[in-house]
mmCIF file of C-alpha atoms in Angstrom:
data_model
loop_
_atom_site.group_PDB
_atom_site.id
_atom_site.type_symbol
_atom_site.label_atom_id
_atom_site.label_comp_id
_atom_site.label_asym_id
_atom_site.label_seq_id
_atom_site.Cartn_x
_atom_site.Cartn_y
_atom_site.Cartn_z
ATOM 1 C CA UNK B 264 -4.654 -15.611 21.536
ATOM 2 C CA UNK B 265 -4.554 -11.812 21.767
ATOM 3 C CA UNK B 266 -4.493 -9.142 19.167
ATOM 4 C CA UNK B 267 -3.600 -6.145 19.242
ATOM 5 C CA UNK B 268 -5.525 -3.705 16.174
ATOM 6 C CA UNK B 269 -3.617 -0.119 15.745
ATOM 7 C CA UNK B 270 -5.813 1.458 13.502
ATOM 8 C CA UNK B 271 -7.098 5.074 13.618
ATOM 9 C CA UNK B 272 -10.100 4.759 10.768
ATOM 10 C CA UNK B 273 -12.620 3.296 12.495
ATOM 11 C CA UNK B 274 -14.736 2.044 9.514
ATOM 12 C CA UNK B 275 -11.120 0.254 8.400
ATOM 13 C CA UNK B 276 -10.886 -1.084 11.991
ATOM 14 C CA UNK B 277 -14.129 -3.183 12.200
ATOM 15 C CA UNK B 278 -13.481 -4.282 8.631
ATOM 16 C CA UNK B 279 -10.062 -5.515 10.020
ATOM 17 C CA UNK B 280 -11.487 -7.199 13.306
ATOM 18 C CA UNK B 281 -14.045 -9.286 11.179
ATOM 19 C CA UNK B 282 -11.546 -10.504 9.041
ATOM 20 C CA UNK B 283 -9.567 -11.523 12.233
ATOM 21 C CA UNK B 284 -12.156 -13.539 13.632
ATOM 22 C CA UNK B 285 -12.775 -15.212 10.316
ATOM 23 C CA UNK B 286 -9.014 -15.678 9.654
ATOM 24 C CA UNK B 287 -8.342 -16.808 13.264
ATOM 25 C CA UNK B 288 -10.701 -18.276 14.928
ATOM 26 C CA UNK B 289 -7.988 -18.454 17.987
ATOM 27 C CA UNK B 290 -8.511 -14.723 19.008
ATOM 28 C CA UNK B 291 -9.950 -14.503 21.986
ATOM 29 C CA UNK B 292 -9.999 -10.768 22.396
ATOM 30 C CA UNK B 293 -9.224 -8.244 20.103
ATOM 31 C CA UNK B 294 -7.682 -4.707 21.620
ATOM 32 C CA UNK B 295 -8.405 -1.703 19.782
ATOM 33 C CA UNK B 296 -5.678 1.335 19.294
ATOM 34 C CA UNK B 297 -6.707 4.324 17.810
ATOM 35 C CA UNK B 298 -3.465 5.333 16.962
ATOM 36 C CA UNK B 299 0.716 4.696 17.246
ATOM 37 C CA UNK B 300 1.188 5.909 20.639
ATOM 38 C CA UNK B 301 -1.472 3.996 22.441
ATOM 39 C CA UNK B 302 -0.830 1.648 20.180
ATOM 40 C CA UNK B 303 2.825 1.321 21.959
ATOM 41 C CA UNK B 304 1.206 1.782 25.099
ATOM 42 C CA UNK B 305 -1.131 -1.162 24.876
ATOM 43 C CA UNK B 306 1.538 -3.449 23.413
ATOM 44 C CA UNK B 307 3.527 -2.701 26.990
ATOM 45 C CA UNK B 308 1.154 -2.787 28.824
ATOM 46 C CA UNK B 309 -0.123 -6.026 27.888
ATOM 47 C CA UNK B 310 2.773 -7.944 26.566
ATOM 48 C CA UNK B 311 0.999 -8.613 22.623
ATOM 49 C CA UNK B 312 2.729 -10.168 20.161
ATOM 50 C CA UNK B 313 0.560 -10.140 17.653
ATOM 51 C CA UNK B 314 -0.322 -7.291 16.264
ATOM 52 C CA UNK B 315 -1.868 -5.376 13.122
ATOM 53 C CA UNK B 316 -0.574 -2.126 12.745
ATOM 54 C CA UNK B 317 -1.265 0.737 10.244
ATOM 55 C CA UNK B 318 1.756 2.929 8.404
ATOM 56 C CA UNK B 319 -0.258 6.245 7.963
ATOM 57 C CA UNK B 320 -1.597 7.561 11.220
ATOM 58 C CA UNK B 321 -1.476 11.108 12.581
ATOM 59 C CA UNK B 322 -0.327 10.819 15.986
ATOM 60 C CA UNK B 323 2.172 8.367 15.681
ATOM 61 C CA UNK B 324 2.975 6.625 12.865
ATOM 62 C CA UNK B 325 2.794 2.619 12.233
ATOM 63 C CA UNK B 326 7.162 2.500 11.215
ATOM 64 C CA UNK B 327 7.281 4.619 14.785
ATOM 65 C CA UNK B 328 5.172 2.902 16.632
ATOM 66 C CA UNK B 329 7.228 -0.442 15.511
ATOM 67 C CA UNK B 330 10.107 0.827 16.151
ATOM 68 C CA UNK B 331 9.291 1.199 19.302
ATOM 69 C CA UNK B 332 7.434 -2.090 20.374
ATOM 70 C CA UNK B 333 10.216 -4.008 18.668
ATOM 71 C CA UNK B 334 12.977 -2.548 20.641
ATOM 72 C CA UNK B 335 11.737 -3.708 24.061
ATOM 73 C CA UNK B 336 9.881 -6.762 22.439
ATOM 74 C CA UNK B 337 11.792 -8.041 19.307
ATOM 75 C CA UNK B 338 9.869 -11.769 18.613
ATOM 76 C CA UNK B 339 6.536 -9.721 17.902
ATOM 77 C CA UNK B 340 4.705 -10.168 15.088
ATOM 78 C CA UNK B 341 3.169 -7.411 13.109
ATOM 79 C CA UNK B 342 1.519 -7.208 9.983
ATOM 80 C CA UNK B 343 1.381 -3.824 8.242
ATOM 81 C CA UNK B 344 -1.726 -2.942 6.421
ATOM 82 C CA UNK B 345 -1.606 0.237 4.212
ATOM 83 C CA UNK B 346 -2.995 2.042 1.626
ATOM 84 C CA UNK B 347 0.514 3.090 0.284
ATOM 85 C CA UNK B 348 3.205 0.920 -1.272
ATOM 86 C CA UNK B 349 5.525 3.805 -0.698
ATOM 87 C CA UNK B 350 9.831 2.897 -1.182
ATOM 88 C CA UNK B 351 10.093 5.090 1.673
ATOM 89 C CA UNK B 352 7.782 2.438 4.167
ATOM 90 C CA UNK B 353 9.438 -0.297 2.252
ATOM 91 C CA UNK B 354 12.908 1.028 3.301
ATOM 92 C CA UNK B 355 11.766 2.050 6.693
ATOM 93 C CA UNK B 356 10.425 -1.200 8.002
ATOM 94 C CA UNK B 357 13.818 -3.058 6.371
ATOM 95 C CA UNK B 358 15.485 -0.640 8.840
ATOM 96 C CA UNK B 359 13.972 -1.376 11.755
ATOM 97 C CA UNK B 360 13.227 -5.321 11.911
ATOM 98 C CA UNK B 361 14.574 -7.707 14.071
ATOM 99 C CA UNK B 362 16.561 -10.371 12.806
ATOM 100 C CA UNK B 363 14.316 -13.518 12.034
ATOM 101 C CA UNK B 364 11.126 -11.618 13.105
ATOM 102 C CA UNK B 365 7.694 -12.500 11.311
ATOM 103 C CA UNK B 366 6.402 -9.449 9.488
ATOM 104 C CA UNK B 367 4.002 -8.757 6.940
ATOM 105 C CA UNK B 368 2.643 -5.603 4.549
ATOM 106 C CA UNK B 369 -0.685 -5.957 2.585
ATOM 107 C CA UNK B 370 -2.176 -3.428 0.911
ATOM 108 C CA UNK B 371 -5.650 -2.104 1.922
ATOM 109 C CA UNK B 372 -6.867 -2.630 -1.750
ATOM 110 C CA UNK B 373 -6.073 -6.756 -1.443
ATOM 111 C CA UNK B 374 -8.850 -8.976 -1.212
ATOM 112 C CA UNK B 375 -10.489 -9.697 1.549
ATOM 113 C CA UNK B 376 -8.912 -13.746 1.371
ATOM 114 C CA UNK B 377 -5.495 -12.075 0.750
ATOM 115 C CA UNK B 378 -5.960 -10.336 3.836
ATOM 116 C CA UNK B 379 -7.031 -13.374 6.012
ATOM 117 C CA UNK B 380 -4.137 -15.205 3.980
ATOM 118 C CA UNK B 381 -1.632 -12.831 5.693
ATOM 119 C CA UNK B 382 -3.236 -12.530 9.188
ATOM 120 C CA UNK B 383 -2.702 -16.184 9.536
ATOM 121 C CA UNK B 384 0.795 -16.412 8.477
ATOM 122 C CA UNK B 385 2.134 -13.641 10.203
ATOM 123 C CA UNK B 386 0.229 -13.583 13.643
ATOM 124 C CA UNK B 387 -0.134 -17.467 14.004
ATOM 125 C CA UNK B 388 2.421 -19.583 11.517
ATOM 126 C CA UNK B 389 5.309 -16.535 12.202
ATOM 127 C CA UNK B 390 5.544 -16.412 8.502
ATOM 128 C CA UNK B 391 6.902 -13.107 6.425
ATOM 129 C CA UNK B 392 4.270 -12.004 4.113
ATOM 130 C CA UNK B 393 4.222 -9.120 1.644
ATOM 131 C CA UNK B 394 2.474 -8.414 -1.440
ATOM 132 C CA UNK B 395 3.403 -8.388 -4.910
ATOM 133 C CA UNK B 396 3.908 -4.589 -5.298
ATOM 134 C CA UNK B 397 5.741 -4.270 -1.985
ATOM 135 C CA UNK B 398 7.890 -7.393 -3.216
ATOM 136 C CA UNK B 399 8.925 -5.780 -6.143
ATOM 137 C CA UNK B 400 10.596 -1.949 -4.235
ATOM 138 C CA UNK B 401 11.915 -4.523 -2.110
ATOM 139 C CA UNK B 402 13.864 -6.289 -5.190
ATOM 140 C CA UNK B 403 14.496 -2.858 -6.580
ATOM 141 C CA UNK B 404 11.391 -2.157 -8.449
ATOM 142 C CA UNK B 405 11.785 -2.890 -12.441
ATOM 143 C CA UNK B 406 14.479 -0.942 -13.526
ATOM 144 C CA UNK B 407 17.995 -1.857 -11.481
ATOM 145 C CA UNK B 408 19.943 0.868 -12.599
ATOM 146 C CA UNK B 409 16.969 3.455 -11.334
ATOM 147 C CA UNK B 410 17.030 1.813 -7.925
ATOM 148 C CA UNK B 411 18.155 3.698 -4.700
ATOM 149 C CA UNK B 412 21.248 2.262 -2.781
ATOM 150 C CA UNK B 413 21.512 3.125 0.832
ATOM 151 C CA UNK B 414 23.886 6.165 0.664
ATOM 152 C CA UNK B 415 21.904 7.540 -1.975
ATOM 153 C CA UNK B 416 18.658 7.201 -0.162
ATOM 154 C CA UNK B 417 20.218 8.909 3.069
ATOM 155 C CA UNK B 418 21.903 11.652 1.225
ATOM 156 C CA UNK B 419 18.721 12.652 -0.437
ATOM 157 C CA UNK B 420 16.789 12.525 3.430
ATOM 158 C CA UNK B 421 19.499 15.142 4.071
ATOM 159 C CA UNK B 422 19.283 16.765 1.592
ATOM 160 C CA UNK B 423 15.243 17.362 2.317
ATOM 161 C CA UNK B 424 16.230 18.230 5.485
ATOM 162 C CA UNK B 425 17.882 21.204 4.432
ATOM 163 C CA UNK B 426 21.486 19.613 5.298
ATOM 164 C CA UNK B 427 24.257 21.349 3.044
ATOM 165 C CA UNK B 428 27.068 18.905 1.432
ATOM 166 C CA UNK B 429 29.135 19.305 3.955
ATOM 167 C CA UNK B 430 27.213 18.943 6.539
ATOM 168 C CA UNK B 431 25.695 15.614 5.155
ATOM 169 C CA UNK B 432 29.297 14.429 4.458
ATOM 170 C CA UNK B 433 29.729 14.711 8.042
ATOM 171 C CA UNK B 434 27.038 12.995 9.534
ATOM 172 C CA UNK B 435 27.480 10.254 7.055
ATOM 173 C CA UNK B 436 30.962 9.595 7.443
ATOM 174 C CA UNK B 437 31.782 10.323 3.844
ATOM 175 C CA UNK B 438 33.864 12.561 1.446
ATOM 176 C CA UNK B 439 32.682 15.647 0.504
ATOM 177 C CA UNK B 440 33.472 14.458 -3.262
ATOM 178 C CA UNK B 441 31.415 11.345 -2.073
ATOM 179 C CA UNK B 442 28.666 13.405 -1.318
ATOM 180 C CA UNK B 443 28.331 15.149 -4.395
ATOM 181 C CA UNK B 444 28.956 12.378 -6.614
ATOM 182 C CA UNK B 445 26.046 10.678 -4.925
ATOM 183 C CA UNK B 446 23.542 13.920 -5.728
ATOM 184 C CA UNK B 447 24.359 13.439 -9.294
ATOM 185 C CA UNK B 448 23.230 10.084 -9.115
ATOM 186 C CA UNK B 449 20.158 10.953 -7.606
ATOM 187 C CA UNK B 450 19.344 13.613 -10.209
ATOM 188 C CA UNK B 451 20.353 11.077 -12.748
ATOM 189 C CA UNK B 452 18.171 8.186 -11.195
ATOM 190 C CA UNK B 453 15.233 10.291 -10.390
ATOM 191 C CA UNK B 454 15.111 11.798 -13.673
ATOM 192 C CA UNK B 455 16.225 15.320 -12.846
ATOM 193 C CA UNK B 456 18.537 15.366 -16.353
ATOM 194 C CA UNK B 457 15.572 14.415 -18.323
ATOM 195 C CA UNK B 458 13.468 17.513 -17.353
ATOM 196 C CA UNK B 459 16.276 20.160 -18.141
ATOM 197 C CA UNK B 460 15.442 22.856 -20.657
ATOM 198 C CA UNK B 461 18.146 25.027 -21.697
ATOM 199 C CA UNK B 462 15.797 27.937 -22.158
ATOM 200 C CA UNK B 463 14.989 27.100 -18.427
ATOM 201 C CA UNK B 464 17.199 27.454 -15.595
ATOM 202 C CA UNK B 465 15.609 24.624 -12.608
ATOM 203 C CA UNK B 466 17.379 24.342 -9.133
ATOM 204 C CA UNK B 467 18.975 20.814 -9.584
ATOM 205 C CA UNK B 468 17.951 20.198 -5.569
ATOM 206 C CA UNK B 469 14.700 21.469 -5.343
ATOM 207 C CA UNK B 470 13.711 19.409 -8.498
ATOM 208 C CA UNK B 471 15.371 16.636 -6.780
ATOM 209 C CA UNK B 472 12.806 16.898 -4.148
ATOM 210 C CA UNK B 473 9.785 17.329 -6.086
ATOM 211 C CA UNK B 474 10.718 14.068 -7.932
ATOM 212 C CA UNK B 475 11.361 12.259 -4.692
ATOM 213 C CA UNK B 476 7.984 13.218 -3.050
ATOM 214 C CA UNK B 477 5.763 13.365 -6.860
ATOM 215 C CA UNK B 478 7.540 9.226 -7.277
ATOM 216 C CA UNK B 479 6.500 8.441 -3.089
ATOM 217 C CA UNK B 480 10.997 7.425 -2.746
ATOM 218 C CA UNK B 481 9.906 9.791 0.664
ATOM 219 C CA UNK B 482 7.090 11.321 2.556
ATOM 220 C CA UNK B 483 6.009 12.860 5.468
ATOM 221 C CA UNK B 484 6.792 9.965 8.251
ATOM 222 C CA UNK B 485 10.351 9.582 6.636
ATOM 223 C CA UNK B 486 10.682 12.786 6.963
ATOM 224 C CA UNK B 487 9.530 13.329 10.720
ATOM 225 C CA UNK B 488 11.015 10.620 12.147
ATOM 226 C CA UNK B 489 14.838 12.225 9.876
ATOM 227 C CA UNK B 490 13.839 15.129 11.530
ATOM 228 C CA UNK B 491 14.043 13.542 15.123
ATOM 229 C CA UNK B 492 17.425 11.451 14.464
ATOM 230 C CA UNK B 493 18.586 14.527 12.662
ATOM 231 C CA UNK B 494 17.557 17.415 16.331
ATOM 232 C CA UNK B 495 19.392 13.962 18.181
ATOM 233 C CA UNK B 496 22.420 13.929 15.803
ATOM 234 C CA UNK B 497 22.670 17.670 16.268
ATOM 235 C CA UNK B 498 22.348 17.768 20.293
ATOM 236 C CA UNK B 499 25.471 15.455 20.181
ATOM 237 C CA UNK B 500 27.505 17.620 17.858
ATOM 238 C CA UNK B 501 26.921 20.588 20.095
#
């Protein structure tokens, strides 16, 4: 059995390959990526499907790189291994998964026999893994009515794009009234109200933002990879 590591830290990478050979004592070789692109490079190259994959890399990033190997190879097995229990990886990987695919996402602060727990479901027994954090933004988090649904989420990525309303009511097939009735709820549900000062006047968007990034609902590798569908989206419009 084959593995493919895609890991750019390299004192995270040998911890990672000698918890492989503990958890799996049927690797036979271990291939090293330093980051997402040769990551997908290697996975092509030599047909793994098994592979542990980071989220936060600076050449290509682990949802990316997925993406990616997935497409042309959708009964792969990866398990994600991050520092970040971001809703914006949560909601990127649920994008992007084949149907019936084994996945997995541990956290880099999990034990070391969590870890080998989850290399050995996902990458041998085709199990889907995730911790407890990562369980609960995929549930919603604790509060329901504070939860994100999927026309919120992708109004506010257009909205950090720089998209005006009716522009984003466009691309997303909605109503401009639609549109606007979904920012309120996002400066409702990311607690945009709550910080209002009357002796203050705060632009309702911009603070919209802020909460978005300060509460990790997006970051930088949602945003890049919005940024590409959005320059896509555009070139057909034109």
């Amino acid at each position: 059995m084959k593995v493919l590591l895609v890991e750019d830290d390299q004192f995270h990478a040998t911890f990672l390959q000698d918890a492989l050979s503990e958890a799996l004592p049927e690797v036979t070789e271990i291939i090293h990526a330093a980051d997402g692109a040769v990551g997908e490079e290697e996975a092509r190259q030599s047909g793994l499907e098994a592979i542990v994959m980071d989220l936060q890399m600076e050449r290509r990033n682990g949802i990316e790189a997925a993406r990616t190997i997935w497409s042309e190879r959708p009964q792969t097995r990866i398990l994600f291994w991050s520092n970040y229990a971001d809703e914006a990886y949560v909601r990127g990987i649920a994008r992007i998964v084949p149907d019936d695919s084994a996945y997995g996402y541990v956290l880099k602060t999990a034990s070391r026999d969590r870890l080998k727990l989850a290399l050995r479901a996902v990458l041998l027994e085709g199990q889907i893994m995730v911790d407890r954090e990562i369980h609960r933004l995929q549930k919603g988090g604790a509060s329901p009515r504070n939860r994100l649904d999927d026309s919120e989420f992708a109004v506010l990525v257009d909205l950090a794009l720089g998209l005006q309303d009716k522009l984003i009511a466009e691309r997303r097939g909605m109503s401009l009234r639609t549109v606007q009735n979904r920012l309120l709820s996002l400066y409702e549900k990311l607690g945009v109200y709550s910080e209002m000062d009357e002796s203050v006047t705060l632009n309702k968007r911009v603070r919209t933002l802020n909460r978005a990034l300060a509460t990790r609902t997006i970051n930088i590798e949602t945003l890049e990879a919005a940024q590409r569908d959005l320059d896509t989206w555009l070139a057909g419009r034109r």
